[in-house]
Coordinates of C-alpha atoms and ligand atoms in Angstrom, one line a residue:
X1 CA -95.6 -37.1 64.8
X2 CA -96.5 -40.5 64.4
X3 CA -97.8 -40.0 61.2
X4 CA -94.3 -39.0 59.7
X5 CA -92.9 -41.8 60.9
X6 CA -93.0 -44.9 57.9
X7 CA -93.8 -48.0 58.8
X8 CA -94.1 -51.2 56.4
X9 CA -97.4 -51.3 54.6
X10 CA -98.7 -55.1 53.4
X11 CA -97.5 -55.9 49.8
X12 CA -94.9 -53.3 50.2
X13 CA -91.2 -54.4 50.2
X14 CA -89.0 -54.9 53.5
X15 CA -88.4 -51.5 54.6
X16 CA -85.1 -50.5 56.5
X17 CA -84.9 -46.9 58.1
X18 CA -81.5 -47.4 59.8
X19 CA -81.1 -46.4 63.3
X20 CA -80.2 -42.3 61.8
X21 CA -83.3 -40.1 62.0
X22 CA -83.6 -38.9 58.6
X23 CA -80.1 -39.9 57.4
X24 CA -81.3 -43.1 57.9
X25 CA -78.3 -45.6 56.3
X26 CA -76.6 -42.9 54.3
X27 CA -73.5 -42.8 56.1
X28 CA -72.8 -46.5 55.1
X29 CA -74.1 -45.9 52.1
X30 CA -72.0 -43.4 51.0
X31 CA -69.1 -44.7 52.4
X32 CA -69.2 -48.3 50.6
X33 CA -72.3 -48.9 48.5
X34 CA -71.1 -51.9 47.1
X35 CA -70.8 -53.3 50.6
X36 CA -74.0 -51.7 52.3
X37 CA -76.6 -53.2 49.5
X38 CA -74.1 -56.6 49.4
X39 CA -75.3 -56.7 53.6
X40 CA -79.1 -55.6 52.8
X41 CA -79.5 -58.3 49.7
X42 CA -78.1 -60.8 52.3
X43 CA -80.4 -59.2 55.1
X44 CA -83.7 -58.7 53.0
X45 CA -83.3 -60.5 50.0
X46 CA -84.1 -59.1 45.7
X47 CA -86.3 -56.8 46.7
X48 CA -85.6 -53.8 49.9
X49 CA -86.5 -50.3 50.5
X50 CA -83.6 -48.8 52.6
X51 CA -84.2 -44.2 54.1
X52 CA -81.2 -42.0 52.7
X53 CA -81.3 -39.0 53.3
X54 CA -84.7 -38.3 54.0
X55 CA -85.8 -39.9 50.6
X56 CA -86.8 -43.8 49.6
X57 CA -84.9 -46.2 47.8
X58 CA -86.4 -49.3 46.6
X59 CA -83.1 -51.3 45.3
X60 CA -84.4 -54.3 42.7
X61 CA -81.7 -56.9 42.7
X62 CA -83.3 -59.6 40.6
X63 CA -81.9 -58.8 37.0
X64 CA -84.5 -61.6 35.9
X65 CA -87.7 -58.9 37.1
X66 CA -85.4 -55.6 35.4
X67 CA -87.7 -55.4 32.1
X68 CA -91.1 -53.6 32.9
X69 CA -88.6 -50.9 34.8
X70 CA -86.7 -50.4 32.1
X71 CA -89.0 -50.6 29.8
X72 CA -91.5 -48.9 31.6
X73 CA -94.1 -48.0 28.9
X74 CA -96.8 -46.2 30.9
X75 CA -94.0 -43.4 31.6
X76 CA -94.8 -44.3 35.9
X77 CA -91.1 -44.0 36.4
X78 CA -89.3 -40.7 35.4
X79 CA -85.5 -40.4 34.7
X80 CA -85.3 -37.1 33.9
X81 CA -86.3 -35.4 36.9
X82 CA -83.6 -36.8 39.3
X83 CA -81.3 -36.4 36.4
X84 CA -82.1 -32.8 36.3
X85 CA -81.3 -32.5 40.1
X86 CA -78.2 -33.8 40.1
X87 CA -76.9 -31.3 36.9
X88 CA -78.3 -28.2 38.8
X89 CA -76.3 -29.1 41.8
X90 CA -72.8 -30.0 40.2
X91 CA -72.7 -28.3 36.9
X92 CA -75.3 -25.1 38.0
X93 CA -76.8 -25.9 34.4
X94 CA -80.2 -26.1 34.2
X95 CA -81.6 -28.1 31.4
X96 CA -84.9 -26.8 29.1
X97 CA -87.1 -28.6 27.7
X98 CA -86.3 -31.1 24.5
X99 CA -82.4 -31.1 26.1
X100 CA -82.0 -34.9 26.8
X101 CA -84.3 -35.8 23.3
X102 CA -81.5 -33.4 21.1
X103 CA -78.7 -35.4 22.9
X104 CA -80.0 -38.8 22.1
X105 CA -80.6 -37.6 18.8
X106 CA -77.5 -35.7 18.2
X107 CA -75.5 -39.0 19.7
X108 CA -77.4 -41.3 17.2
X109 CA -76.5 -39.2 14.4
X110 CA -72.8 -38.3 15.1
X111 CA -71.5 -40.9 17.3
X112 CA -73.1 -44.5 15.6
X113 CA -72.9 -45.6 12.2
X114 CA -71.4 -42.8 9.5
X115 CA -71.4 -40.3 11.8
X116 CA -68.7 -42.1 14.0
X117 CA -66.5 -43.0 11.9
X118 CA -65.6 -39.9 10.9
X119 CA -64.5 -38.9 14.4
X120 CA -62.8 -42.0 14.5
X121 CA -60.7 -40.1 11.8
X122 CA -60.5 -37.2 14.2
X123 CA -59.8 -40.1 17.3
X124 CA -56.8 -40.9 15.2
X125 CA -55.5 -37.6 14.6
X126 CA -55.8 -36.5 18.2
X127 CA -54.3 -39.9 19.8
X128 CA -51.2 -39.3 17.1
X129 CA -50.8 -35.5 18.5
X130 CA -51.1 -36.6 22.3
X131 CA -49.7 -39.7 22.0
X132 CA -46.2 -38.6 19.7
X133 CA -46.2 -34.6 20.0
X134 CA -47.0 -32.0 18.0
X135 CA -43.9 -32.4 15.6
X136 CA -43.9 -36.1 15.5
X137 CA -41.9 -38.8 17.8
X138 CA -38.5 -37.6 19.4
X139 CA -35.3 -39.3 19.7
X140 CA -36.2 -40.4 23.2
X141 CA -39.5 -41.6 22.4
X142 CA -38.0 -44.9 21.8
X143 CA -36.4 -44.7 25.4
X144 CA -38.3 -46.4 28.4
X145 CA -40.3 -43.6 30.0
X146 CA -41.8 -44.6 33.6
X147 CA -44.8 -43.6 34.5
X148 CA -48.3 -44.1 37.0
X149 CA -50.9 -46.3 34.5
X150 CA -53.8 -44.7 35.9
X151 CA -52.7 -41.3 35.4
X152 CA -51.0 -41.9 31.8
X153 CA -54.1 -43.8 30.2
X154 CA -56.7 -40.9 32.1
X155 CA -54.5 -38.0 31.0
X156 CA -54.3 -39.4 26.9
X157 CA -58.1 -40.5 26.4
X158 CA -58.9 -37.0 28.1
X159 CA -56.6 -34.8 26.2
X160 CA -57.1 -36.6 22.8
X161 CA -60.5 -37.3 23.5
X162 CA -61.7 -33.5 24.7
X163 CA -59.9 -32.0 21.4
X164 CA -62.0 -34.3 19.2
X165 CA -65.2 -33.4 20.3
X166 CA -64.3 -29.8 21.7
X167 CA -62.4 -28.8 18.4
X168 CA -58.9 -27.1 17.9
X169 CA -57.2 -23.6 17.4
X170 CA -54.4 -23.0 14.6
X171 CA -51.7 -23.8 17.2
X172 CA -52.0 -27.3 17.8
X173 CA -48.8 -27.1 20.3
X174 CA -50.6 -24.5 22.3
X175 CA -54.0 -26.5 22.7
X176 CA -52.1 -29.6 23.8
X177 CA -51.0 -27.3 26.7
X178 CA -54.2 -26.2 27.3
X179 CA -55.6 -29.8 27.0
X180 CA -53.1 -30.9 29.6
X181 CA -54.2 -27.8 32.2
X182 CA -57.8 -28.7 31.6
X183 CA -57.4 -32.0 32.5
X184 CA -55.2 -31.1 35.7
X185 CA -58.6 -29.3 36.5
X186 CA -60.8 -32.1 35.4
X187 CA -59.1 -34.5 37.8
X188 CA -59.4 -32.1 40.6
X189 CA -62.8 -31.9 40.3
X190 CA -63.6 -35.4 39.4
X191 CA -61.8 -36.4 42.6
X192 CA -64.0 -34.2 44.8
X193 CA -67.5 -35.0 42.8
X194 CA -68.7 -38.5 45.1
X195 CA -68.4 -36.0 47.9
X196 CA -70.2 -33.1 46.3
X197 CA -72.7 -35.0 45.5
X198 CA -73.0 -36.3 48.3
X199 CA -72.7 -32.9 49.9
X200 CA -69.8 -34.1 52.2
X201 CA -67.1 -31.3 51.2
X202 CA -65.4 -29.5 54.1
X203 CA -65.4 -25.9 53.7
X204 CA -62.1 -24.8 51.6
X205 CA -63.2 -27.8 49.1
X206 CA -66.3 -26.2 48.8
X207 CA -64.9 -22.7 47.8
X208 CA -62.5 -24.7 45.5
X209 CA -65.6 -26.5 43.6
X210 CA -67.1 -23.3 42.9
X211 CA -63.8 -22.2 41.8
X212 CA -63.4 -25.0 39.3
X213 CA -67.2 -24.7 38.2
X214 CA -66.7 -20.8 37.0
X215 CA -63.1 -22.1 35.1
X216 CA -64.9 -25.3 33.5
X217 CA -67.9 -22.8 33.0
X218 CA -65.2 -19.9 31.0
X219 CA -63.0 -22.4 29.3
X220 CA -65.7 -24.1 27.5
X221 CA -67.5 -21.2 26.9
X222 CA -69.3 -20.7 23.8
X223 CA -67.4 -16.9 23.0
X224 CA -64.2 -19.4 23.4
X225 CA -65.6 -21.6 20.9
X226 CA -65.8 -19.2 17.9
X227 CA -62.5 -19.6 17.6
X228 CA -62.1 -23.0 17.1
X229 CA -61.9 -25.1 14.0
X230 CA -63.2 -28.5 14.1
X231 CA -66.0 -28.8 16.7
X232 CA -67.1 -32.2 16.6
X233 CA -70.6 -32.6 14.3
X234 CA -72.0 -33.9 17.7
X235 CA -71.2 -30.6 20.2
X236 CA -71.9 -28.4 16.9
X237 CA -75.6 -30.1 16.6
X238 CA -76.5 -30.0 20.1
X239 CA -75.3 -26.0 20.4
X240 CA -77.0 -24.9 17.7
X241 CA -80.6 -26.4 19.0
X242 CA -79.7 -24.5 22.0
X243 CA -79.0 -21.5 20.2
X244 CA -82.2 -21.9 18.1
X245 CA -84.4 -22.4 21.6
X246 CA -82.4 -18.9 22.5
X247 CA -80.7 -20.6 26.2
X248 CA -79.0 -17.6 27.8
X249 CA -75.5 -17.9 26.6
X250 CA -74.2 -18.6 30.5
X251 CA -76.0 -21.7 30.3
X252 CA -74.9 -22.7 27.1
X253 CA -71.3 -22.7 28.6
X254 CA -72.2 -24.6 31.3
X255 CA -74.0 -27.4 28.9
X256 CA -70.9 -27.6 27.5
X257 CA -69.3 -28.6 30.9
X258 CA -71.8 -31.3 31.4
X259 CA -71.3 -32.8 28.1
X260 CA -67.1 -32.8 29.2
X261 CA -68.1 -34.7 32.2
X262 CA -70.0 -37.3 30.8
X263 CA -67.4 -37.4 27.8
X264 CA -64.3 -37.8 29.4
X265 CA -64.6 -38.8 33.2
X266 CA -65.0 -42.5 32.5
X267 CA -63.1 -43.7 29.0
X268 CA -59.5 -42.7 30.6
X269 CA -60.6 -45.2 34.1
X270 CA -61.6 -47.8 31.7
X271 CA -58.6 -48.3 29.5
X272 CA -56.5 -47.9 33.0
X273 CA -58.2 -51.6 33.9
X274 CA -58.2 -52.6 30.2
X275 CA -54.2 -52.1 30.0
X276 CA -54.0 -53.4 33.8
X277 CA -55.8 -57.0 33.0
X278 CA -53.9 -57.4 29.8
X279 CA -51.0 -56.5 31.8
X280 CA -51.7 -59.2 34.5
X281 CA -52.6 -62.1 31.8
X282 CA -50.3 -62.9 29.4
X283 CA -52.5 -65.0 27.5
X284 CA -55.2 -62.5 26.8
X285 CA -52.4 -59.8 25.8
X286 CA -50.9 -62.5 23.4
X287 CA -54.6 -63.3 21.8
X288 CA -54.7 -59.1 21.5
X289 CA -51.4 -58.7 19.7
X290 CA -52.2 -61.2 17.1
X291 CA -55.5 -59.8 16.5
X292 CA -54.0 -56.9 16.0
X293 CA -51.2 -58.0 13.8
X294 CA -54.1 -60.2 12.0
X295 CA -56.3 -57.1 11.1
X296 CA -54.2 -54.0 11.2
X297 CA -50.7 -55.3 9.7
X298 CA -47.0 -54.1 10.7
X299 CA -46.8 -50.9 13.0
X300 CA -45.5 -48.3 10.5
X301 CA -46.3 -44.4 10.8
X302 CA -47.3 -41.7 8.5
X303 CA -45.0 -39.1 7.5
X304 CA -43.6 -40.1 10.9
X305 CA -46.5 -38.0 12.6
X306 CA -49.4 -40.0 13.1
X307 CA -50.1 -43.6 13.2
X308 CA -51.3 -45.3 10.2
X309 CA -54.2 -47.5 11.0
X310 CA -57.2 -49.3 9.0
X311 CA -60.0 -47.9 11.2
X312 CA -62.5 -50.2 9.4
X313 CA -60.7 -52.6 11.2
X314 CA -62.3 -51.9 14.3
X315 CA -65.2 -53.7 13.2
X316 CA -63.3 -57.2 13.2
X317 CA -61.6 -57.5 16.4
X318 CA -63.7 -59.9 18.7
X319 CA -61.1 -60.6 20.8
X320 CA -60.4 -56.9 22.0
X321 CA -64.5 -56.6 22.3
X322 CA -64.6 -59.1 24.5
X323 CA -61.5 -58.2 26.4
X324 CA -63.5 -54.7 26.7
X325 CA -66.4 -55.9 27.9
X326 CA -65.3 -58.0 30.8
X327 CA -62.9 -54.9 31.5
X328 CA -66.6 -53.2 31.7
X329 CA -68.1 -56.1 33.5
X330 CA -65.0 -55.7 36.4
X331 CA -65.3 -51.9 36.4
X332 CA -68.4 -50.2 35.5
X333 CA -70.9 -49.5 38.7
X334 CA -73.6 -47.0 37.4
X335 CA -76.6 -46.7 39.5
X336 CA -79.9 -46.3 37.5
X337 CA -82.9 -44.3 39.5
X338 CA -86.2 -43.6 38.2
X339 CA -88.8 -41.6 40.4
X340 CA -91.8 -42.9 40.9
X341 CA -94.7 -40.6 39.6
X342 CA -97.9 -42.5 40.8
X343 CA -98.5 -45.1 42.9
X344 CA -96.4 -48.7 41.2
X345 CA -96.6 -52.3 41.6
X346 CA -93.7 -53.6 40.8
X347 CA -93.9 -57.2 39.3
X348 CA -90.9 -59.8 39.7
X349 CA -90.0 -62.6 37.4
X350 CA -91.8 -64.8 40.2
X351 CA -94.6 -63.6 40.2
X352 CA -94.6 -61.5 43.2
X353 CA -96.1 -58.2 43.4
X354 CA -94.7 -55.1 45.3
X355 CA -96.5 -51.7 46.0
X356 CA -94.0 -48.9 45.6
X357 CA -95.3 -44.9 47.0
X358 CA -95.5 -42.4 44.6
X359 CA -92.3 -40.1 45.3
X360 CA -90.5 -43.2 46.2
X361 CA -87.4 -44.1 43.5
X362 CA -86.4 -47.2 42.3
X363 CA -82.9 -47.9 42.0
X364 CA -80.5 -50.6 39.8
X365 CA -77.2 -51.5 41.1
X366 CA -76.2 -54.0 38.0
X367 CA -72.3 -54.4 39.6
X368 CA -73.5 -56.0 42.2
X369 CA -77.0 -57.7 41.4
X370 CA -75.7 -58.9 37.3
X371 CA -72.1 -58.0 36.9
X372 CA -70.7 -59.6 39.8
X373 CA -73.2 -62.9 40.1
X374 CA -71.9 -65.9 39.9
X375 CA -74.5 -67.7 38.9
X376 CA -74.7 -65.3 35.7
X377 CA -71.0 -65.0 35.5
X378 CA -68.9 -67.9 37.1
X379 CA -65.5 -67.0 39.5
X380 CA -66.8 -63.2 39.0
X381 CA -64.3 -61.5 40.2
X382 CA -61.7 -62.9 37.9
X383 CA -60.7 -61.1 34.2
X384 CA -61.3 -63.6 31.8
X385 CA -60.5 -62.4 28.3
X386 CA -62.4 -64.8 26.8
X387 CA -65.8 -64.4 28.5
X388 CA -67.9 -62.9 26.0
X389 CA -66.3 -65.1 23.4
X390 CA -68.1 -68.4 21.4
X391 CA -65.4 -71.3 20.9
X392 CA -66.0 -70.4 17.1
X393 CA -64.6 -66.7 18.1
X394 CA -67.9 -64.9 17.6
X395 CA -69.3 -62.4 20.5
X396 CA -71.0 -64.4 23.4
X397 CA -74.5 -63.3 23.9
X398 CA -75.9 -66.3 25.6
X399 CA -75.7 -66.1 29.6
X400 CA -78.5 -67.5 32.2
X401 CA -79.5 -66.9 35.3
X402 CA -81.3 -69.8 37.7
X403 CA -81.2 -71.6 33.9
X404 CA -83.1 -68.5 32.4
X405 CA -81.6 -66.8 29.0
X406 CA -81.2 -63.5 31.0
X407 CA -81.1 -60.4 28.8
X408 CA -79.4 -58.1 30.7
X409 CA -76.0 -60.3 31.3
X410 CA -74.1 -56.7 31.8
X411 CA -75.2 -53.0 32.2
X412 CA -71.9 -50.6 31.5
X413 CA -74.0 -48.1 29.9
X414 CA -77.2 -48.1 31.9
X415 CA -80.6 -49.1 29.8
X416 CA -83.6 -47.4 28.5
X417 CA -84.1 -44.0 28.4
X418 CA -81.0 -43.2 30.2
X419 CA -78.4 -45.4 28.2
X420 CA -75.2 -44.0 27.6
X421 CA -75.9 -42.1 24.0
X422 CA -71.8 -42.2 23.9
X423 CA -71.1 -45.6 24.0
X424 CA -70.4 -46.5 20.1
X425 CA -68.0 -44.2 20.1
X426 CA -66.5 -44.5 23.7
X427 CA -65.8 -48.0 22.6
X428 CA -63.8 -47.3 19.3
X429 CA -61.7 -44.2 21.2
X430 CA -60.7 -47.5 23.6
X431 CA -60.4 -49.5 21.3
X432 CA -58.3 -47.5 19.1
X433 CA -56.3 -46.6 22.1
X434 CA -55.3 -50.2 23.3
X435 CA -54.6 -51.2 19.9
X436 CA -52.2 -48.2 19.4
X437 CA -50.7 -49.2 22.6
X438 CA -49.9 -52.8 21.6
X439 CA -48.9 -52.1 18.2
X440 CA -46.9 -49.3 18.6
X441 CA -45.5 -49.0 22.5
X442 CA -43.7 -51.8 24.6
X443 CA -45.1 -51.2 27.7
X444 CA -44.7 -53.3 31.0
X445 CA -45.2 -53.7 34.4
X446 CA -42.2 -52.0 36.7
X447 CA -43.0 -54.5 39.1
X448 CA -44.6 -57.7 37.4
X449 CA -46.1 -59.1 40.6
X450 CA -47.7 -56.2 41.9
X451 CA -51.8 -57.1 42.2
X452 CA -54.3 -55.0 40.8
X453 CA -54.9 -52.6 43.3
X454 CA -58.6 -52.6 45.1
X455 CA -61.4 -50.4 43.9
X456 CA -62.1 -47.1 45.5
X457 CA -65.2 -47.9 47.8
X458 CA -66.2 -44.5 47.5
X459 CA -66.8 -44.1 44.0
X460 CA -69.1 -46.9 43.5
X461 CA -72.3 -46.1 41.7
X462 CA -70.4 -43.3 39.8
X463 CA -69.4 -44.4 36.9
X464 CA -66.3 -46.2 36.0
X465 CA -64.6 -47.4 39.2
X466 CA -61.0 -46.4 39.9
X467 CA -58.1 -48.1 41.6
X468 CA -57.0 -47.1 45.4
X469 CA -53.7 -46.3 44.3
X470 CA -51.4 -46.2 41.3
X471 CA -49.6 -48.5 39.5
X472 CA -45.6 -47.8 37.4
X473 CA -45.2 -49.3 34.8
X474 CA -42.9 -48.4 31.7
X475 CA -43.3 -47.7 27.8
X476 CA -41.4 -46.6 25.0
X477 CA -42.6 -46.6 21.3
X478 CA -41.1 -49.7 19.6
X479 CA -38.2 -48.4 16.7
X480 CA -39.9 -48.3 13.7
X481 CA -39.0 -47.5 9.8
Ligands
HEM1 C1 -66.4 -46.1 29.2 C2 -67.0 -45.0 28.9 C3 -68.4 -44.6 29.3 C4 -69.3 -45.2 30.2 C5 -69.0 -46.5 31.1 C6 -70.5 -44.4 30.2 C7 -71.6 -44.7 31.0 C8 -72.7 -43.9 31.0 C9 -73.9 -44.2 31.8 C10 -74.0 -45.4 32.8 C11 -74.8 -43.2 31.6 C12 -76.2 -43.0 32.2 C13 -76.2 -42.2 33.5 C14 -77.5 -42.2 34.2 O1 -78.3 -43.1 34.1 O2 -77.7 -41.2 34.8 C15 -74.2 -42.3 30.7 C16 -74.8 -41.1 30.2 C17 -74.2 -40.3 29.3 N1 -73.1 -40.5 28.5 FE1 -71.8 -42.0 28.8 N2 -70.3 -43.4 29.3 C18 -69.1 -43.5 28.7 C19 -68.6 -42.7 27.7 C20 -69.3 -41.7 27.1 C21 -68.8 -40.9 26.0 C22 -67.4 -41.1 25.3 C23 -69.7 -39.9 25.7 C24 -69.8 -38.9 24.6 C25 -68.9 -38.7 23.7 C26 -70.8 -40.1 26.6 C27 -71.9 -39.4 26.7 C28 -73.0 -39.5 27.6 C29 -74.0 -38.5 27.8 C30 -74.2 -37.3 27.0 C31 -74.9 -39.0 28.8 C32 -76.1 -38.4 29.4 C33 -77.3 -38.9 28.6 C34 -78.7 -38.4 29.1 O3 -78.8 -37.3 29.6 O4 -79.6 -39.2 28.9 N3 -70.5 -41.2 27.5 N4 -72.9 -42.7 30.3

């Protein structure tokens, strides 16, 4: 027995089993991530391997030493792999080969440069059908509607953002009811997933997971999308290489899940803090109306439908990029894990050198080690519109770590081979979304000195983080011409 039982090898990292057999520390883990690794950085320092679960974690939190893993250009460290685990497990899809090169390609092509801005076009249109109905704004549309801010900004990026990529049938009233039962299911399951994954379901939840697998699994389903017009370039790229490479059609339907998921579950979260901080600072909403007023003009609409809007105006609006990315600073906490496929040596900034087993994974946490250091990022914890701003207005790229140009000054989207292929065009839906909202809607707090609501410790390392509970507030679309 004493052989299966690790011990701490010289030149290998500070190892921490927890007192679990097995389990080791995933019980705290799971529970508040955030907080566990805050305790082990302060216990063990950058550098820690921690037991979850029967498997070893090496967490790096020296963004200074993040390069060679990143970058990794001897292909030691695979992404793939664990990637591939996790999608069997919650979407029972199960990728082949060349998958994850056609959906960095497919994103390149379709969602940057050209590409995108023609789905911004289709953005546009869907925002204007969720956002003022199907037959254009009604007499009480200009009336002060209350509603939960969470729930409203999830429930409009979802519904307008799923019918640009997922297409539309000729009854446009009839897919924005099937938009809205979608995303009733969507939330469901996106509110059981840290569990799943985490295989901590009780019993009913479990039978309802494999419930809303099979619907996610039919309502996207490839024989369902014949009859759709207006399947986004991107979804229409990807499916045919899947077609070509003859993937049973059942798992065709379920790649279509997946690419919902990683589509929709974290824009909706993000403009929720986006609206919330702009909401809570007067200053930074003031700087983002006259941006607005300064690029896009006088709120009118378009045959009273659809909002009329320069989109190549997206590409001059510092002030609402910065805003955004400190909204992602304060609210993005991906985790990045790479297995490693031979033995490593892991090299830090200092100097120092680590020996990592083969089978071992390395793991990033940027919330905690970049995001929310306040050496990189002084008072961290506070929204400051201006952060990623020059005093001459232009983006901020200059940050510094123990007086070190550090490169990786935040990590919304992950890095390397895993980045987020979606992030041009995640950024212009928000974009285009917050600037609707100021230009268009009045929209306020119910209860101005309510404070932003904690983050849910549970979610962390998922994704965008979401609040612990709602927030009212009230909007109505500002009387217009
Ligand atoms: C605020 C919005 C978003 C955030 C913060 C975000 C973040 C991320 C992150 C951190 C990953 C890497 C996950 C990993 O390392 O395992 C990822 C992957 C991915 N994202 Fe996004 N994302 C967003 C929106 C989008 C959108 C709008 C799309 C598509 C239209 C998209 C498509 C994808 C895809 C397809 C992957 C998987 C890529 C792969 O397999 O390599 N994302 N995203």
């Amino acid at each position: 027995l004493s052989m299966m039982v690790r011990h701490r090898r010289p030149q290998e990292p500070p190892l921490d089993k927890g007192f679990m057999p097995w389990l080791g520390h995933a019980m705290t883990f799971r529970k508040n991530m955030f907080e566990f690794l805050k305790g082990m950085m302060a216990k063990h320092g950058d550098v820690f391997t921690v037991q979850l679960g029967g498997q070893y974690f090496t967490f790096v939190m020296d963004p200074l030493s993040f390069g060679p893993i990143i970058k990794d250009t001897k292909k030691t460290l695979d992404f793939i792999k664990y990637a591939q685990e996790l999608v069997l497990k919650v979407f029972r899809y199960k990728p082949t080969d060349g998958v994850h090169q056609i959906i960095h390609s497919a994103s390149t092509k379709h969602l940057m440069g050209q590409g995108l801005e023609n789905l911004n076009k289709a953005v546009l249109d869907s925002l204007s059908l969720v956002m003022l109905g199907p037959k254009g704004p009604s007499p009480s549309a200009s009336s002060w509607h209350e509603a939960h801010l969470f729930h409203f900004c999830y429930s409009v990026l979802f519904k307008a953002g799923y019918l640009s990529l997922f297409g539309y049938t000729k009854d446009k009233a009839q897919d924005l009811q099937d938009a809205e039962e979608l995303f009733t299911k969507f939330r469901r399951f996106d509110l059981l997933f840290p569990r799943f994954v985490y295989s901590l379901l009780g019993p009913r939840e479990w039978i309802e997971v494999g419930q809303l697998q099979h619907l996610f699994h039919q309502r996207l389903s490839v024989e369902q999308n014949l009859e759709k017009d207006g399947i986004s370039n991107w979804l229409g790229h990807m499916l045919q290489f899947l077609r070509e490479q003859k993937t049973d059609v059942c798992m065709q339907d379920r790649f279509n899940f997946v690419m919902l998921w990683a589509s929709q579950g974290n824009t909706g979260p993000t403009c929720f803090w986006a609206l919330l901080f702009l909401l809570k600072d007067q200053k930074a909403m003031k700087a983002v109306k006259e941006e607005a007023a300064r690029v896009l003009g006088e709120a009118r609409l378009e045959d009273k439908m659809s909002f009329a809007f320069t989109l190549s105006a997206l590409k001059c609006t510092p002030v609402l990029d910065s805003v955004m990315e400190e909204t992602l600073r304060l609210s993005a906490s991906p985790t990045l894990v790479r297995v490693v496929q031979k033995d490593y040596v892991l090299k830090m900034a200092s100097g120092q050198e680590y020996q990592i087993r083969c089978g071992d994974k390395i793991a990033l946490f940027p919330y905690l080690s970049v995001h929310m250091d306040p050496d990189i990022h002084p008072e961290p914890t506070t929204f400051k519109y201006n952060r990623f701003l020059n005093p001459d207005g232009t983006r901020k790229v200059d940050f510094y770590k123990s007086g070190k140009k550090i490169h990786y000054y935040t990590m919304p989207w992950g890095s390397g081979v895993s980045i987020c292929p979606g992030r041009f065009f995640a950024l212009s839906e928000m974009k285009i979304f917050v600037l609707i909202m100021v230009m268009y809607f009045d929209f306020e707090l119910v209860d101005p000195d309510v404070p932003v609501p904690p983050i849910d410790p549970r979610r962390w390392g998922f994704g965008t983080s979401q609040p612990s509970h709602e927030v009212r507030f009230r909007y109505r679309l500002k009387p217009m011409q």
